[in-house]
PDB file of C-alpha atoms in Angstrom:
ATOM      1  CA  UNK A  28       0.610  21.613 -19.992  1.00 52.00           C
ATOM      2  CA  UNK A  29      -0.660  24.645 -21.914  1.00 56.00           C
ATOM      3  CA  UNK A  30      -4.097  24.478 -23.492  1.00 61.00           C
ATOM      4  CA  UNK A  31      -2.484  25.334 -26.823  1.00 68.00           C
ATOM      5  CA  UNK A  32      -0.707  21.976 -26.916  1.00 68.00           C
ATOM      6  CA  UNK A  33      -2.022  19.492 -29.480  1.00 76.00           C
ATOM      7  CA  UNK A  34      -4.874  17.366 -28.150  1.00 71.00           C
ATOM      8  CA  UNK A  35      -2.888  14.139 -28.563  1.00 74.00           C
ATOM      9  CA  UNK A  36      -0.105  15.530 -26.377  1.00 78.00           C
ATOM     10  CA  UNK A  37      -2.602  16.209 -23.595  1.00 83.00           C
ATOM     11  CA  UNK A  38      -4.105  12.719 -23.940  1.00 83.00           C
ATOM     12  CA  UNK A  39      -0.645  11.126 -23.843  1.00 82.00           C
ATOM     13  CA  UNK A  40       0.219  13.080 -20.695  1.00 86.00           C
ATOM     14  CA  UNK A  41      -3.016  11.939 -19.045  1.00 86.00           C
ATOM     15  CA  UNK A  42      -2.258   8.287 -19.829  1.00 86.00           C
ATOM     16  CA  UNK A  43       1.267   8.669 -18.464  1.00 89.00           C
ATOM     17  CA  UNK A  44      -0.040  10.250 -15.260  1.00 91.00           C
ATOM     18  CA  UNK A  45      -2.661   7.521 -14.863  1.00 92.00           C
ATOM     19  CA  UNK A  46      -0.072   4.772 -15.369  1.00 91.00           C
ATOM     20  CA  UNK A  47       2.293   6.422 -12.868  1.00 94.00           C
ATOM     21  CA  UNK A  48      -0.510   6.741 -10.323  1.00 94.00           C
ATOM     22  CA  UNK A  49      -1.458   3.082 -10.765  1.00 94.00           C
ATOM     23  CA  UNK A  50       2.146   2.003 -10.194  1.00 95.00           C
ATOM     24  CA  UNK A  51       2.359   4.204  -7.101  1.00 96.00           C
ATOM     25  CA  UNK A  52      -0.893   2.751  -5.769  1.00 96.00           C
ATOM     26  CA  UNK A  53       0.307  -0.809  -6.314  1.00 96.00           C
ATOM     27  CA  UNK A  54       3.567  -0.073  -4.507  1.00 97.00           C
ATOM     28  CA  UNK A  55       1.688   1.583  -1.632  1.00 97.00           C
ATOM     29  CA  UNK A  56      -0.673  -1.389  -1.400  1.00 97.00           C
ATOM     30  CA  UNK A  57       2.245  -3.787  -1.094  1.00 97.00           C
ATOM     31  CA  UNK A  58       3.860  -1.615   1.570  1.00 97.00           C
ATOM     32  CA  UNK A  59       0.591  -1.373   3.497  1.00 97.00           C
ATOM     33  CA  UNK A  60       0.022  -5.117   3.347  1.00 97.00           C
ATOM     34  CA  UNK A  61       3.527  -5.753   4.693  1.00 96.00           C
ATOM     35  CA  UNK A  62       3.040  -3.163   7.444  1.00 97.00           C
ATOM     36  CA  UNK A  63      -0.309  -4.709   8.370  1.00 97.00           C
ATOM     37  CA  UNK A  64       1.285  -8.149   8.627  1.00 95.00           C
ATOM     38  CA  UNK A  65       4.078  -6.811  10.838  1.00 95.00           C
ATOM     39  CA  UNK A  66       1.581  -5.003  13.060  1.00 95.00           C
ATOM     40  CA  UNK A  67      -0.515  -8.158  13.445  1.00 92.00           C
ATOM     41  CA  UNK A  68       2.589 -10.071  14.494  1.00 90.00           C
ATOM     42  CA  UNK A  69       3.544  -7.357  16.997  1.00 92.00           C
ATOM     43  CA  UNK A  70       0.004  -7.260  18.385  1.00 89.00           C
ATOM     44  CA  UNK A  71       0.035 -11.015  18.766  1.00 86.00           C
ATOM     45  CA  UNK A  72       3.404 -10.972  20.526  1.00 86.00           C
ATOM     46  CA  UNK A  73       2.206  -8.221  22.871  1.00 88.00           C
ATOM     47  CA  UNK A  74      -0.993 -10.110  23.644  1.00 87.00           C
ATOM     48  CA  UNK A  75       0.914 -13.301  24.400  1.00 85.00           C
ATOM     49  CA  UNK A  76       3.288 -11.368  26.636  1.00 86.00           C
ATOM     50  CA  UNK A  77       0.488  -9.558  28.473  1.00 87.00           C
ATOM     51  CA  UNK A  78      -1.769 -12.567  28.942  1.00 85.00           C
ATOM     52  CA  UNK A  79       0.897 -15.235  29.286  1.00 83.00           C
ATOM     53  CA  UNK A  80      -1.154 -17.307  26.844  1.00 80.00           C
ATOM     54  CA  UNK A  81       1.086 -19.054  24.284  1.00 73.00           C
ATOM     55  CA  UNK A  82      -1.978 -20.192  22.327  1.00 73.00           C
ATOM     56  CA  UNK A  83      -2.906 -16.753  20.984  1.00 68.00           C
ATOM     57  CA  UNK A  84      -3.288 -17.058  17.219  1.00 66.00           C
ATOM     58  CA  UNK A  85      -0.563 -15.387  15.228  1.00 58.00           C
ATOM     59  CA  UNK A  86      -1.650 -12.732  12.743  1.00 51.00           C
ATOM     60  CA  UNK A  87      -1.251 -14.020   9.215  1.00 46.00           C
TER      61      UNK A  87
END
């Protein structure tokens, strides 16, 4: 955005960028939480398989 643009246009663009970034962060957080849960479950399954212990706590 050129510096010659009206100040309110620059402010509006900053708010839009901030809102977009927040939405992206929220989506990434959800994806990461799901991935973490899946990895915990895989780790648990691998540990049970390796140790033969069926009492290993499942990742929640």
